[in-house]
Amino acid sequence: MGVSGCGKSNLAAHLSEKLDWTLHEGDDFHPQENVEKMAQGEPLTDEDRFPWLLRLHEVIQRERCSGSDALVTCSALKRLYRQIMLHGSRAFDHDILPPVAPDVFFLFLHGDYSLIHQRMVARRGHYMKADLLRSQFDALEPPLDEENVLSLDISKSITDLGTEVEQHIIGLKSSPVVL
């Protein structure tokens, strides 16, 4: 998770190959209207995002039910968005939901605005325009530790970030489960 241009897709592809986990690219689940809106330089509203986040929740649930390990890329800029991904439509109806699911963790890719803007200007063929980056930083609610998150500094190489994630996974699997 993280703002557009932070490297979610690159890191996820690296991890998918290295860990042999299925990768679900969140952008592929956007309705066409969202893609067109972003391509025109118009930021998405919460109402635009909710159906997309519910689709990602379905993907996550399907993977969890199958017992598979998988990666899902998504900006997940706000806590509510992360709650929708974990709990689906229940996130709209409940004030108090667990901030985490024990078998799901977030990777928060964070970095300097100018670095990410520079990356976005340089990339080709993506509908998300660099002009929208400021709106993403404005909307960003960095995840709290209680949300089962590993924060990753994008100034590091993909290889180094991948190693951090692998060490985190090893730590999670070796930790005792407390009931």
PDB file of C-alpha atoms in Angstrom:
ATOM      1  CA  MET A   1       0.000   0.000   0.000  1.00  0.00           C
ATOM      2  CA  GLY A   2       1.014   3.591  -0.542  1.00  0.00           C
ATOM      3  CA  VAL A   3       0.499   6.502  -2.875  1.00  0.00           C
ATOM      4  CA  SER A   4       0.660   6.042  -6.608  1.00  0.00           C
ATOM      5  CA  GLY A   5       4.200   5.779  -7.927  1.00  0.00           C
ATOM      6  CA  CYS A   6       5.738   4.514  -4.663  1.00  0.00           C
ATOM      7  CA  GLY A   7       6.665   1.157  -6.197  1.00  0.00           C
ATOM      8  CA  LYS A   8       3.853  -1.145  -5.089  1.00  0.00           C
ATOM      9  CA  SER A   9       3.683  -3.021  -8.391  1.00  0.00           C
ATOM     10  CA  ASN A  10       7.448  -3.393  -8.731  1.00  0.00           C
ATOM     11  CA  LEU A  11       7.900  -4.691  -5.194  1.00  0.00           C
ATOM     12  CA  ALA A  12       4.870  -6.983  -5.489  1.00  0.00           C
ATOM     13  CA  ALA A  13       6.185  -8.472  -8.752  1.00  0.00           C
ATOM     14  CA  HIS A  14       9.577  -9.033  -7.116  1.00  0.00           C
ATOM     15  CA  LEU A  15       7.996 -10.680  -4.066  1.00  0.00           C
ATOM     16  CA  SER A  16       5.582 -12.750  -6.141  1.00  0.00           C
ATOM     17  CA  GLU A  17       8.467 -14.224  -8.100  1.00  0.00           C
ATOM     18  CA  LYS A  18      10.746 -14.689  -5.090  1.00  0.00           C
ATOM     19  CA  LEU A  19       8.097 -16.180  -2.771  1.00  0.00           C
ATOM     20  CA  ASP A  20       6.052 -17.904  -5.493  1.00  0.00           C
ATOM     21  CA  TRP A  21       2.909 -16.145  -4.282  1.00  0.00           C
ATOM     22  CA  THR A  22      -0.021 -15.181  -6.491  1.00  0.00           C
ATOM     23  CA  LEU A  23      -0.115 -11.478  -7.335  1.00  0.00           C
ATOM     24  CA  HIS A  24      -3.344  -9.518  -7.735  1.00  0.00           C
ATOM     25  CA  GLU A  25      -2.681  -6.073  -9.187  1.00  0.00           C
ATOM     26  CA  GLY A  26      -5.265  -3.815  -7.564  1.00  0.00           C
ATOM     27  CA  ASP A  27      -5.423  -1.455 -10.538  1.00  0.00           C
ATOM     28  CA  ASP A  28      -6.828  -4.325 -12.640  1.00  0.00           C
ATOM     29  CA  PHE A  29      -9.962  -4.347 -10.468  1.00  0.00           C
ATOM     30  CA  HIS A  30     -10.893  -0.677 -10.982  1.00  0.00           C
ATOM     31  CA  PRO A  31     -14.155  -0.092 -12.838  1.00  0.00           C
ATOM     32  CA  GLN A  32     -13.598   1.540 -16.232  1.00  0.00           C
ATOM     33  CA  GLU A  33     -15.195   4.766 -14.967  1.00  0.00           C
ATOM     34  CA  ASN A  34     -12.453   5.093 -12.336  1.00  0.00           C
ATOM     35  CA  VAL A  35      -9.712   4.536 -14.894  1.00  0.00           C
ATOM     36  CA  GLU A  36     -11.215   7.170 -17.199  1.00  0.00           C
ATOM     37  CA  LYS A  37     -11.567   9.636 -14.345  1.00  0.00           C
ATOM     38  CA  MET A  38      -7.934   9.252 -13.287  1.00  0.00           C
ATOM     39  CA  ALA A  39      -6.757   9.397 -16.922  1.00  0.00           C
ATOM     40  CA  GLN A  40      -8.497  12.776 -17.181  1.00  0.00           C
ATOM     41  CA  GLY A  41      -6.593  13.978 -14.116  1.00  0.00           C
ATOM     42  CA  GLU A  42      -9.597  13.855 -11.793  1.00  0.00           C
ATOM     43  CA  PRO A  43      -9.058  12.402  -8.281  1.00  0.00           C
ATOM     44  CA  LEU A  44     -11.337   9.584  -7.200  1.00  0.00           C
ATOM     45  CA  THR A  45     -13.864  10.145  -4.440  1.00  0.00           C
ATOM     46  CA  ASP A  46     -14.599   7.685  -1.651  1.00  0.00           C
ATOM     47  CA  GLU A  47     -17.781   6.719  -3.525  1.00  0.00           C
ATOM     48  CA  ASP A  48     -15.653   5.912  -6.585  1.00  0.00           C
ATOM     49  CA  ARG A  49     -13.317   3.761  -4.517  1.00  0.00           C
ATOM     50  CA  PHE A  50     -15.801   1.769  -2.415  1.00  0.00           C
ATOM     51  CA  PRO A  51     -16.912  -0.734  -5.130  1.00  0.00           C
ATOM     52  CA  TRP A  52     -13.259  -1.254  -6.081  1.00  0.00           C
ATOM     53  CA  LEU A  53     -12.247  -1.877  -2.454  1.00  0.00           C
ATOM     54  CA  LEU A  54     -15.123  -4.333  -2.020  1.00  0.00           C
ATOM     55  CA  ARG A  55     -13.862  -6.255  -5.063  1.00  0.00           C
ATOM     56  CA  LEU A  56     -10.404  -6.382  -3.499  1.00  0.00           C
ATOM     57  CA  HIS A  57     -11.971  -7.630  -0.256  1.00  0.00           C
ATOM     58  CA  GLU A  58     -13.499 -10.499  -2.258  1.00  0.00           C
ATOM     59  CA  VAL A  59     -10.083 -11.351  -3.719  1.00  0.00           C
ATOM     60  CA  ILE A  60      -8.501 -11.320  -0.264  1.00  0.00           C
ATOM     61  CA  GLN A  61     -11.282 -13.477   1.181  1.00  0.00           C
ATOM     62  CA  ARG A  62     -10.977 -15.979  -1.662  1.00  0.00           C
ATOM     63  CA  GLU A  63      -7.231 -16.297  -1.047  1.00  0.00           C
ATOM     64  CA  ARG A  64      -7.677 -16.552   2.731  1.00  0.00           C
ATOM     65  CA  CYS A  65     -10.333 -19.264   2.368  1.00  0.00           C
ATOM     66  CA  SER A  66      -8.099 -21.255   0.047  1.00  0.00           C
ATOM     67  CA  GLY A  67      -5.232 -21.045   2.545  1.00  0.00           C
ATOM     68  CA  SER A  68      -2.985 -19.569  -0.123  1.00  0.00           C
ATOM     69  CA  ASP A  69      -0.393 -16.883   0.308  1.00  0.00           C
ATOM     70  CA  ALA A  70      -0.954 -13.953  -2.052  1.00  0.00           C
ATOM     71  CA  LEU A  71      -0.131 -10.323  -2.659  1.00  0.00           C
ATOM     72  CA  VAL A  72      -2.690  -7.625  -3.445  1.00  0.00           C
ATOM     73  CA  THR A  73      -1.541  -4.172  -4.492  1.00  0.00           C
ATOM     74  CA  CYS A  74      -3.718  -1.247  -3.518  1.00  0.00           C
ATOM     75  CA  SER A  75      -3.107   2.332  -2.483  1.00  0.00           C
ATOM     76  CA  ALA A  76      -5.275   1.785   0.636  1.00  0.00           C
ATOM     77  CA  LEU A  77      -4.689   5.413   1.557  1.00  0.00           C
ATOM     78  CA  LYS A  78      -7.201   5.657   4.409  1.00  0.00           C
ATOM     79  CA  ARG A  79      -7.872   3.485   7.433  1.00  0.00           C
ATOM     80  CA  LEU A  80     -11.472   2.994   6.247  1.00  0.00           C
ATOM     81  CA  TYR A  81     -10.166   1.643   2.929  1.00  0.00           C
ATOM     82  CA  ARG A  82      -7.976  -0.872   4.753  1.00  0.00           C
ATOM     83  CA  GLN A  83     -10.939  -1.848   6.940  1.00  0.00           C
ATOM     84  CA  ILE A  84     -13.059  -2.433   3.829  1.00  0.00           C
ATOM     85  CA  MET A  85     -10.335  -4.619   2.371  1.00  0.00           C
ATOM     86  CA  LEU A  86     -10.267  -6.688   5.574  1.00  0.00           C
ATOM     87  CA  HIS A  87     -13.950  -6.697   6.558  1.00  0.00           C
ATOM     88  CA  GLY A  88     -15.916  -5.850   3.404  1.00  0.00           C
ATOM     89  CA  SER A  89     -19.217  -4.038   3.790  1.00  0.00           C
ATOM     90  CA  ARG A  90     -19.169  -4.627   7.575  1.00  0.00           C
ATOM     91  CA  ALA A  91     -16.656  -1.758   7.707  1.00  0.00           C
ATOM     92  CA  PHE A  92     -19.507   0.639   6.862  1.00  0.00           C
ATOM     93  CA  ASP A  93     -21.832  -0.648   9.581  1.00  0.00           C
ATOM     94  CA  HIS A  94     -19.557  -1.056  12.577  1.00  0.00           C
ATOM     95  CA  ASP A  95     -17.735   1.554  14.541  1.00  0.00           C
ATOM     96  CA  ILE A  96     -15.492  -1.004  16.179  1.00  0.00           C
ATOM     97  CA  LEU A  97     -13.902  -3.728  14.102  1.00  0.00           C
ATOM     98  CA  PRO A  98     -10.566  -5.384  14.722  1.00  0.00           C
ATOM     99  CA  PRO A  99      -7.873  -3.265  13.048  1.00  0.00           C
ATOM    100  CA  VAL A 100      -6.227  -6.404  11.696  1.00  0.00           C
ATOM    101  CA  ALA A 101      -6.872  -9.893  10.470  1.00  0.00           C
ATOM    102  CA  PRO A 102      -4.260 -12.235  11.960  1.00  0.00           C
ATOM    103  CA  ASP A 103      -3.332 -13.697   8.573  1.00  0.00           C
ATOM    104  CA  VAL A 104      -3.158 -10.405   6.652  1.00  0.00           C
ATOM    105  CA  PHE A 105      -0.511  -7.733   6.929  1.00  0.00           C
ATOM    106  CA  PHE A 106       0.088  -4.485   5.090  1.00  0.00           C
ATOM    107  CA  LEU A 107       3.320  -3.320   3.525  1.00  0.00           C
ATOM    108  CA  PHE A 108       3.372   0.481   3.628  1.00  0.00           C
ATOM    109  CA  LEU A 109       5.704   1.917   1.014  1.00  0.00           C
ATOM    110  CA  HIS A 110       6.495   5.485   1.963  1.00  0.00           C
ATOM    111  CA  GLY A 111       8.842   8.110   0.678  1.00  0.00           C
ATOM    112  CA  ASP A 112       9.519  11.692  -0.183  1.00  0.00           C
ATOM    113  CA  TYR A 113       7.019  13.521  -2.417  1.00  0.00           C
ATOM    114  CA  SER A 114       9.697  14.755  -4.830  1.00  0.00           C
ATOM    115  CA  LEU A 115      11.155  11.243  -5.321  1.00  0.00           C
ATOM    116  CA  ILE A 116       7.744   9.734  -6.020  1.00  0.00           C
ATOM    117  CA  HIS A 117       6.739  12.629  -8.302  1.00  0.00           C
ATOM    118  CA  GLN A 118       9.973  12.167 -10.262  1.00  0.00           C
ATOM    119  CA  ARG A 119       9.178   8.436 -10.676  1.00  0.00           C
ATOM    120  CA  MET A 120       5.653   9.187 -11.855  1.00  0.00           C
ATOM    121  CA  VAL A 121       6.808  11.731 -14.430  1.00  0.00           C
ATOM    122  CA  ALA A 122       9.309   9.181 -15.793  1.00  0.00           C
ATOM    123  CA  ARG A 123       6.910   6.240 -16.123  1.00  0.00           C
ATOM    124  CA  ARG A 124       5.068   5.596 -19.361  1.00  0.00           C
ATOM    125  CA  GLY A 125       1.739   4.022 -20.174  1.00  0.00           C
ATOM    126  CA  HIS A 126       0.038   4.435 -16.794  1.00  0.00           C
ATOM    127  CA  TYR A 127      -3.299   6.211 -16.564  1.00  0.00           C
ATOM    128  CA  MET A 128      -2.535   7.761 -13.185  1.00  0.00           C
ATOM    129  CA  LYS A 129      -1.068  11.182 -13.868  1.00  0.00           C
ATOM    130  CA  ALA A 130       1.644  12.787 -11.744  1.00  0.00           C
ATOM    131  CA  ASP A 131      -0.700  15.761 -11.230  1.00  0.00           C
ATOM    132  CA  LEU A 132      -2.815  13.584  -8.928  1.00  0.00           C
ATOM    133  CA  LEU A 133       0.026  12.733  -6.565  1.00  0.00           C
ATOM    134  CA  ARG A 134      -0.608  15.716  -4.281  1.00  0.00           C
ATOM    135  CA  SER A 135      -4.230  14.591  -3.772  1.00  0.00           C
ATOM    136  CA  GLN A 136      -2.962  11.147  -2.761  1.00  0.00           C
ATOM    137  CA  PHE A 137      -0.530  12.590  -0.211  1.00  0.00           C
ATOM    138  CA  ASP A 138      -3.346  14.801   1.112  1.00  0.00           C
ATOM    139  CA  ALA A 139      -5.663  11.802   1.529  1.00  0.00           C
ATOM    140  CA  LEU A 140      -3.022   9.490   3.027  1.00  0.00           C
ATOM    141  CA  GLU A 141      -3.652   8.279   6.558  1.00  0.00           C
ATOM    142  CA  PRO A 142      -0.452   6.382   7.352  1.00  0.00           C
ATOM    143  CA  PRO A 143      -1.263   3.068   9.000  1.00  0.00           C
ATOM    144  CA  LEU A 144      -0.787   2.645  12.717  1.00  0.00           C
ATOM    145  CA  ASP A 145       1.256  -0.181  14.223  1.00  0.00           C
ATOM    146  CA  GLU A 146      -1.988  -1.782  15.424  1.00  0.00           C
ATOM    147  CA  GLU A 147      -2.946  -2.327  11.771  1.00  0.00           C
ATOM    148  CA  ASN A 148      -0.344  -5.091  11.364  1.00  0.00           C
ATOM    149  CA  VAL A 149       1.894  -3.080   9.059  1.00  0.00           C
ATOM    150  CA  LEU A 150       5.509  -3.203   7.957  1.00  0.00           C
ATOM    151  CA  SER A 151       6.716   0.257   6.907  1.00  0.00           C
ATOM    152  CA  LEU A 152       9.188   0.282   4.034  1.00  0.00           C
ATOM    153  CA  ASP A 153      11.326   3.229   2.963  1.00  0.00           C
ATOM    154  CA  ILE A 154      11.251   3.391  -0.837  1.00  0.00           C
ATOM    155  CA  SER A 155      14.655   5.035  -1.047  1.00  0.00           C
ATOM    156  CA  LYS A 156      16.017   1.480  -0.632  1.00  0.00           C
ATOM    157  CA  SER A 157      16.385  -0.951  -3.519  1.00  0.00           C
ATOM    158  CA  ILE A 158      13.672  -3.440  -4.435  1.00  0.00           C
ATOM    159  CA  THR A 159      16.059  -6.219  -3.413  1.00  0.00           C
ATOM    160  CA  ASP A 160      16.602  -4.689   0.034  1.00  0.00           C
ATOM    161  CA  LEU A 161      12.867  -4.113   0.490  1.00  0.00           C
ATOM    162  CA  GLY A 162      12.195  -7.713  -0.546  1.00  0.00           C
ATOM    163  CA  THR A 163      14.685  -8.935   2.051  1.00  0.00           C
ATOM    164  CA  GLU A 164      12.956  -6.848   4.753  1.00  0.00           C
ATOM    165  CA  VAL A 165       9.610  -8.373   3.807  1.00  0.00           C
ATOM    166  CA  GLU A 166      11.002 -11.910   3.805  1.00  0.00           C
ATOM    167  CA  GLN A 167      12.495 -11.379   7.272  1.00  0.00           C
ATOM    168  CA  HIS A 168       9.157 -10.017   8.468  1.00  0.00           C
ATOM    169  CA  ILE A 169       7.332 -13.091   7.124  1.00  0.00           C
ATOM    170  CA  ILE A 170       9.833 -15.430   8.785  1.00  0.00           C
ATOM    171  CA  GLY A 171       9.291 -13.553  12.060  1.00  0.00           C
ATOM    172  CA  LEU A 172       5.515 -13.868  11.740  1.00  0.00           C
ATOM    173  CA  LYS A 173       5.654 -17.594  11.037  1.00  0.00           C
ATOM    174  CA  SER A 174       7.989 -18.256  13.961  1.00  0.00           C
ATOM    175  CA  SER A 175       5.954 -16.185  16.439  1.00  0.00           C
ATOM    176  CA  PRO A 176       3.747 -18.135  18.793  1.00  0.00           C
ATOM    177  CA  VAL A 177       0.035 -17.650  18.355  1.00  0.00           C
ATOM    178  CA  VAL A 178      -1.571 -16.176  21.465  1.00  0.00           C
ATOM    179  CA  LEU A 179      -5.272 -16.855  21.942  1.00  0.00           C
TER     180      LEU A 179
END
